[in-house]
Coordinates of C-alpha atoms in Angstrom, one line a residue:
M1 CA 0.0 0.0 0.0
A2 CA 2.8 2.4 1.0
R3 CA 4.6 1.7 -2.4
N4 CA 1.4 2.6 -4.4
A5 CA 0.8 5.8 -2.4
A6 CA 4.4 6.9 -3.2
S7 CA 3.9 6.4 -6.9
R8 CA 1.0 8.8 -7.3
P9 CA 2.9 12.1 -7.1
T10 CA 5.3 10.9 -9.8
E11 CA 2.4 10.1 -12.2
R12 CA 0.9 13.5 -11.5
K13 CA 4.2 15.2 -12.1
R14 CA 4.8 13.4 -15.4
H15 CA 1.3 14.3 -16.6
W16 CA 1.9 17.9 -15.8
I17 CA 5.1 17.9 -17.9
F18 CA 3.4 16.4 -20.9
D19 CA 0.7 19.1 -20.7
F20 CA 3.3 21.8 -20.7
V21 CA 5.2 20.6 -23.8
P22 CA 2.6 21.7 -26.4
L23 CA 2.3 25.1 -24.7
A24 CA 6.0 25.5 -24.7
T25 CA 6.2 24.6 -28.4
C26 CA 3.6 27.2 -29.3
F27 CA 5.6 29.9 -27.4
A28 CA 8.8 28.8 -29.1
L29 CA 7.1 29.1 -32.5
L30 CA 5.7 32.5 -31.8
I31 CA 9.1 33.7 -30.5
G32 CA 10.8 32.2 -33.7
L33 CA 8.3 34.0 -36.0
G34 CA 9.5 37.3 -34.5
F35 CA 13.0 36.7 -35.8
L36 CA 11.8 36.1 -39.4
P37 CA 12.8 38.8 -41.9
P38 CA 9.9 41.2 -42.7
D39 CA 8.1 40.9 -46.0
T40 CA 9.3 43.9 -48.0
S41 CA 8.1 42.8 -51.4
S42 CA 5.7 45.7 -51.9
A43 CA 8.0 48.3 -50.4
E44 CA 10.8 47.2 -52.7
V45 CA 8.6 47.7 -55.8
N46 CA 7.6 51.1 -54.3
S47 CA 11.2 52.1 -53.8
T48 CA 12.2 51.5 -57.4
G49 CA 8.8 52.4 -58.9
R50 CA 9.1 49.5 -61.2
L51 CA 7.2 46.1 -61.4
S52 CA 9.1 43.4 -63.3
V53 CA 6.8 40.7 -64.6
C54 CA 8.0 37.4 -66.2
M55 CA 5.8 36.3 -69.2
P56 CA 6.1 34.0 -72.2
A57 CA 7.3 35.6 -75.4
N58 CA 4.2 34.6 -77.3
Y59 CA 1.1 32.9 -76.0
P60 CA -2.0 34.4 -77.7
P61 CA -4.3 35.8 -76.7
L62 CA -2.5 36.4 -73.3
V63 CA 0.7 37.6 -75.0
T64 CA 0.7 38.3 -78.7
G65 CA 3.9 40.3 -79.5
N66 CA 1.7 42.8 -81.4
A67 CA 2.4 46.3 -80.2
E68 CA -1.2 47.5 -81.0
A69 CA -2.9 44.6 -79.3
P70 CA -0.2 43.1 -77.0
G71 CA -2.4 40.6 -75.3
F72 CA -4.9 40.2 -72.5
E73 CA -2.5 39.6 -69.7
V74 CA 0.0 42.3 -70.9
E75 CA -2.9 44.8 -70.8
L76 CA -4.0 43.5 -67.4
V77 CA -0.6 43.8 -65.7
R78 CA -0.1 47.2 -67.4
E79 CA -3.4 48.3 -65.9
I80 CA -2.3 47.1 -62.4
A81 CA 1.0 48.9 -62.7
D82 CA -0.6 52.1 -63.9
R83 CA -3.1 52.1 -61.0
L84 CA -0.4 51.6 -58.4
G85 CA 1.9 54.2 -59.9
W86 CA 4.6 51.7 -61.1
R87 CA 6.4 51.4 -64.4
L88 CA 6.0 48.0 -66.0
N89 CA 9.0 45.9 -67.0
I90 CA 8.1 42.7 -68.9
V91 CA 10.8 40.0 -68.8
T92 CA 10.1 37.4 -71.5
N93 CA 10.8 33.8 -71.0
A94 CA 10.5 31.4 -73.9
A95 CA 10.0 28.3 -71.6
M96 CA 6.8 29.7 -70.2
G97 CA 3.6 28.5 -71.9
R98 CA 5.2 25.3 -73.1
D99 CA 4.6 23.6 -69.7
F100 CA 2.2 24.3 -66.9
N101 CA 4.9 23.4 -64.3
P102 CA 6.7 26.6 -63.3
R103 CA 9.7 24.6 -61.9
N104 CA 10.6 24.0 -65.6
W105 CA 10.7 27.7 -66.5
R106 CA 14.1 28.4 -64.7
I107 CA 12.8 31.7 -63.4
N108 CA 14.1 33.2 -60.2
R109 CA 13.4 36.1 -57.8
A110 CA 16.2 38.2 -59.3
Q111 CA 14.4 38.3 -62.7
C112 CA 10.9 39.4 -61.7
Q113 CA 8.6 40.1 -58.8
M114 CA 5.4 38.7 -60.5
L115 CA 4.6 36.0 -63.1
A116 CA 1.8 36.2 -65.7
G117 CA 0.8 35.0 -69.1
G118 CA -0.7 31.6 -68.3
I119 CA -0.2 30.8 -64.6
V120 CA -2.3 27.8 -63.9
L121 CA -3.6 27.5 -60.3
S122 CA -2.7 23.9 -59.8
A123 CA -1.4 22.2 -56.7
T124 CA 2.1 22.0 -58.3
T125 CA 2.1 25.7 -59.1
Q126 CA 0.9 26.7 -55.6
S127 CA 3.5 24.6 -53.9
F128 CA 6.1 26.8 -55.6
L129 CA 4.3 30.2 -55.9
D130 CA 1.7 32.3 -54.1
T131 CA -1.1 33.3 -56.5
T132 CA -4.1 35.6 -56.9
R133 CA -7.6 34.3 -57.1
P134 CA -8.4 33.1 -60.7
H135 CA -9.4 35.6 -63.3
L136 CA -9.5 33.2 -66.3
Q137 CA -10.2 29.6 -67.0
T138 CA -9.3 27.4 -70.0
G139 CA -9.3 23.8 -71.1
W140 CA -9.8 22.0 -74.4
A141 CA -12.3 23.7 -76.6
L142 CA -14.4 23.0 -79.7
I143 CA -14.4 25.4 -82.7
T144 CA -17.2 25.1 -85.2
A145 CA -18.8 27.2 -87.9
S146 CA -22.3 25.9 -87.1
D147 CA -22.6 25.8 -83.3
L148 CA -22.6 22.0 -83.2
D149 CA -22.3 20.0 -80.0
I150 CA -19.2 17.7 -80.0
T151 CA -21.4 14.6 -79.7
A152 CA -23.2 15.5 -83.0
L153 CA -20.0 15.7 -85.1
K154 CA -19.8 13.3 -88.0
G155 CA -17.1 14.8 -90.3
P156 CA -13.4 15.2 -90.0
V157 CA -12.0 17.2 -87.0
G158 CA -8.8 19.2 -86.9
F159 CA -6.5 19.4 -83.8
Y160 CA -3.9 21.9 -82.8
A161 CA -2.6 21.7 -79.3
G162 CA -0.8 25.1 -79.1
L163 CA 1.6 26.0 -76.3
T164 CA -0.1 24.3 -73.5
G165 CA 0.4 21.5 -71.0
L166 CA -3.2 20.2 -71.2
D167 CA -3.8 16.5 -71.0
R168 CA -3.5 15.3 -74.7
I169 CA -3.9 11.6 -73.7
G170 CA -7.2 12.3 -71.9
L171 CA -8.4 14.3 -74.9
G172 CA -7.5 11.5 -77.3
Q173 CA -9.3 8.9 -75.3
Y174 CA -12.4 11.1 -75.1
L175 CA -12.4 11.7 -78.9
R176 CA -12.0 8.0 -79.6
Q177 CA -15.0 7.3 -77.4
L178 CA -17.0 9.6 -79.6
G179 CA -15.8 7.9 -82.7
L180 CA -13.7 10.9 -83.8
S181 CA -10.2 10.7 -85.3
P182 CA -8.7 14.2 -85.4
K183 CA -6.3 15.3 -88.1
I184 CA -3.3 17.1 -86.4
V185 CA -2.3 20.4 -88.0
N186 CA 0.9 22.3 -87.5
S187 CA -0.3 25.8 -86.8
A188 CA -3.3 27.8 -85.5
N189 CA -3.6 29.4 -89.0
A190 CA -3.8 26.0 -90.7
L191 CA -6.6 25.0 -88.3
R192 CA -8.5 28.2 -89.1
Q193 CA -8.0 27.8 -92.9
D194 CA -9.2 24.2 -92.8
L195 CA -12.3 25.4 -90.9
E196 CA -13.0 28.3 -93.3
R197 CA -12.7 26.2 -96.5
G198 CA -14.8 23.4 -95.0
A199 CA -12.0 20.8 -95.0
I200 CA -12.9 19.9 -91.4
E201 CA -16.3 20.0 -89.7
A202 CA -14.7 21.3 -86.4
G203 CA -11.5 22.0 -84.7
V204 CA -10.2 21.2 -81.2
S205 CA -7.5 23.3 -79.4
E206 CA -6.7 25.0 -76.1
G207 CA -9.6 27.3 -75.2
L208 CA -7.9 30.7 -75.0
L209 CA -6.2 30.1 -78.3
A210 CA -9.5 28.9 -79.8
A211 CA -11.2 32.1 -78.8
Y212 CA -8.3 34.1 -80.3
L213 CA -8.7 32.1 -83.6
A214 CA -12.4 32.7 -83.7
D215 CA -12.2 36.4 -82.9
D216 CA -13.4 38.4 -85.9
N217 CA -14.6 35.2 -87.6
D218 CA -18.0 33.6 -87.8
L219 CA -16.9 30.7 -85.6
T220 CA -18.3 29.4 -82.3
V221 CA -16.0 28.3 -79.4
T222 CA -17.2 26.1 -76.6
L223 CA -15.1 25.0 -73.7
L224 CA -15.4 21.2 -73.3
D225 CA -16.5 20.0 -69.9
A226 CA -16.2 16.8 -67.9
P227 CA -14.7 14.3 -68.3
L228 CA -12.1 16.8 -69.6
D229 CA -10.4 19.1 -67.1
R230 CA -10.6 22.9 -66.9
F231 CA -7.8 25.0 -65.5
R232 CA -8.0 28.3 -63.7
L233 CA -5.4 31.0 -64.3
G234 CA -4.2 33.8 -62.1
L235 CA -1.0 35.8 -61.3
G236 CA 2.0 34.4 -59.5
F237 CA 4.3 35.7 -56.7
W238 CA 7.3 34.3 -55.0
K239 CA 6.4 32.5 -51.7
G240 CA 6.2 34.9 -48.8
D241 CA 5.7 38.1 -50.9
V242 CA 2.4 38.6 -49.2
T243 CA 2.3 42.4 -49.2
L244 CA 2.8 42.6 -52.9
Q245 CA 0.3 39.9 -53.5
R246 CA -2.3 41.7 -51.4
K247 CA -1.8 45.0 -53.1
V248 CA -2.2 43.5 -56.6
E249 CA -5.2 41.5 -55.4
A250 CA -6.9 44.6 -54.2
T251 CA -6.2 46.4 -57.5
L252 CA -7.6 43.4 -59.4
G253 CA -10.8 43.8 -57.3
A254 CA -11.1 47.4 -58.5
I255 CA -10.4 46.3 -62.1
W256 CA -13.3 43.8 -61.8
S257 CA -15.6 46.3 -60.1
D258 CA -15.4 49.1 -62.7
G259 CA -15.7 46.8 -65.7
T260 CA -12.2 47.2 -66.9
M261 CA -11.5 43.4 -66.8
A262 CA -14.5 42.7 -69.1
Q263 CA -13.4 45.5 -71.5
I264 CA -9.9 44.0 -71.8
A265 CA -11.3 40.5 -72.3
E266 CA -13.7 41.7 -75.0
R267 CA -10.7 43.1 -77.0
Y268 CA -9.3 39.6 -77.2
G269 CA -12.5 37.6 -77.9
L270 CA -12.8 36.2 -74.3
D271 CA -16.4 36.1 -73.3
S272 CA -17.9 35.3 -69.9
E273 CA -17.3 31.6 -70.4
F274 CA -13.5 32.3 -69.9
L275 CA -13.8 34.9 -67.1
C276 CA -13.7 34.0 -63.4
D277 CA -15.9 36.8 -62.1
P278 CA -15.3 36.8 -58.3
Q279 CA -18.8 38.1 -57.6
E280 CA -20.5 35.4 -59.6
Q281 CA -18.0 32.7 -58.6
T282 CA -18.1 31.3 -62.2
C283 CA -14.9 29.3 -61.7
A284 CA -15.6 28.0 -58.2

């Protein structure tokens, strides 16, 4: 009996220590956070008055290389920079747009503070970058001259992938299930010419490129839905650059609210199907 009574204080003491460990860990983390360097990303852009943005050299309609109509995302980041009183410096990177994985672009913090021109909000991207909320969505799209549903197609179909990382294998399986054998063409212009002269009944390509091809032509573009994936696009920032991200996000909110986003999209043939309106949550 005496031995059991002596053991009780030891058990209570051990229990009290175990309770203290989580509390001590929290205090240690809070103290450690106080030694982290401050986020000066927005202040650094303010001090130079210049925002450097990494973008692909050519990815229509987001980046076109045309000085008169430079592209949807070129105009968008220019609008952001103008409203914040910054000069815009575009840093072109040929690897962007060929792959959705930003780790393959070989871009670093010394080159730019922001990334645009086709930043897909995937788990891979967001493990590497902080991003804004989506403002565009894309995926595989059908281009037709007669507003046909893809399940009603009987004739030949053209295919041009464009500079994307979309799932070509999944698309191929889907088209075969519909009994379609697409003819691969080597350029966006070849796809448009085949459509215009009736050599193919419809075309399939990446959605944003399809909208760009159909702009100013009597063609209909429809984003294909499940079982094919759609991808949301936003703007990218280096991890931890929260102050810059928040400032750009707030400016994007104003660009949406006053209708400027829709005006820029209209200039590049991007209708509401492609826009991720935050009020309507169209890409949720």
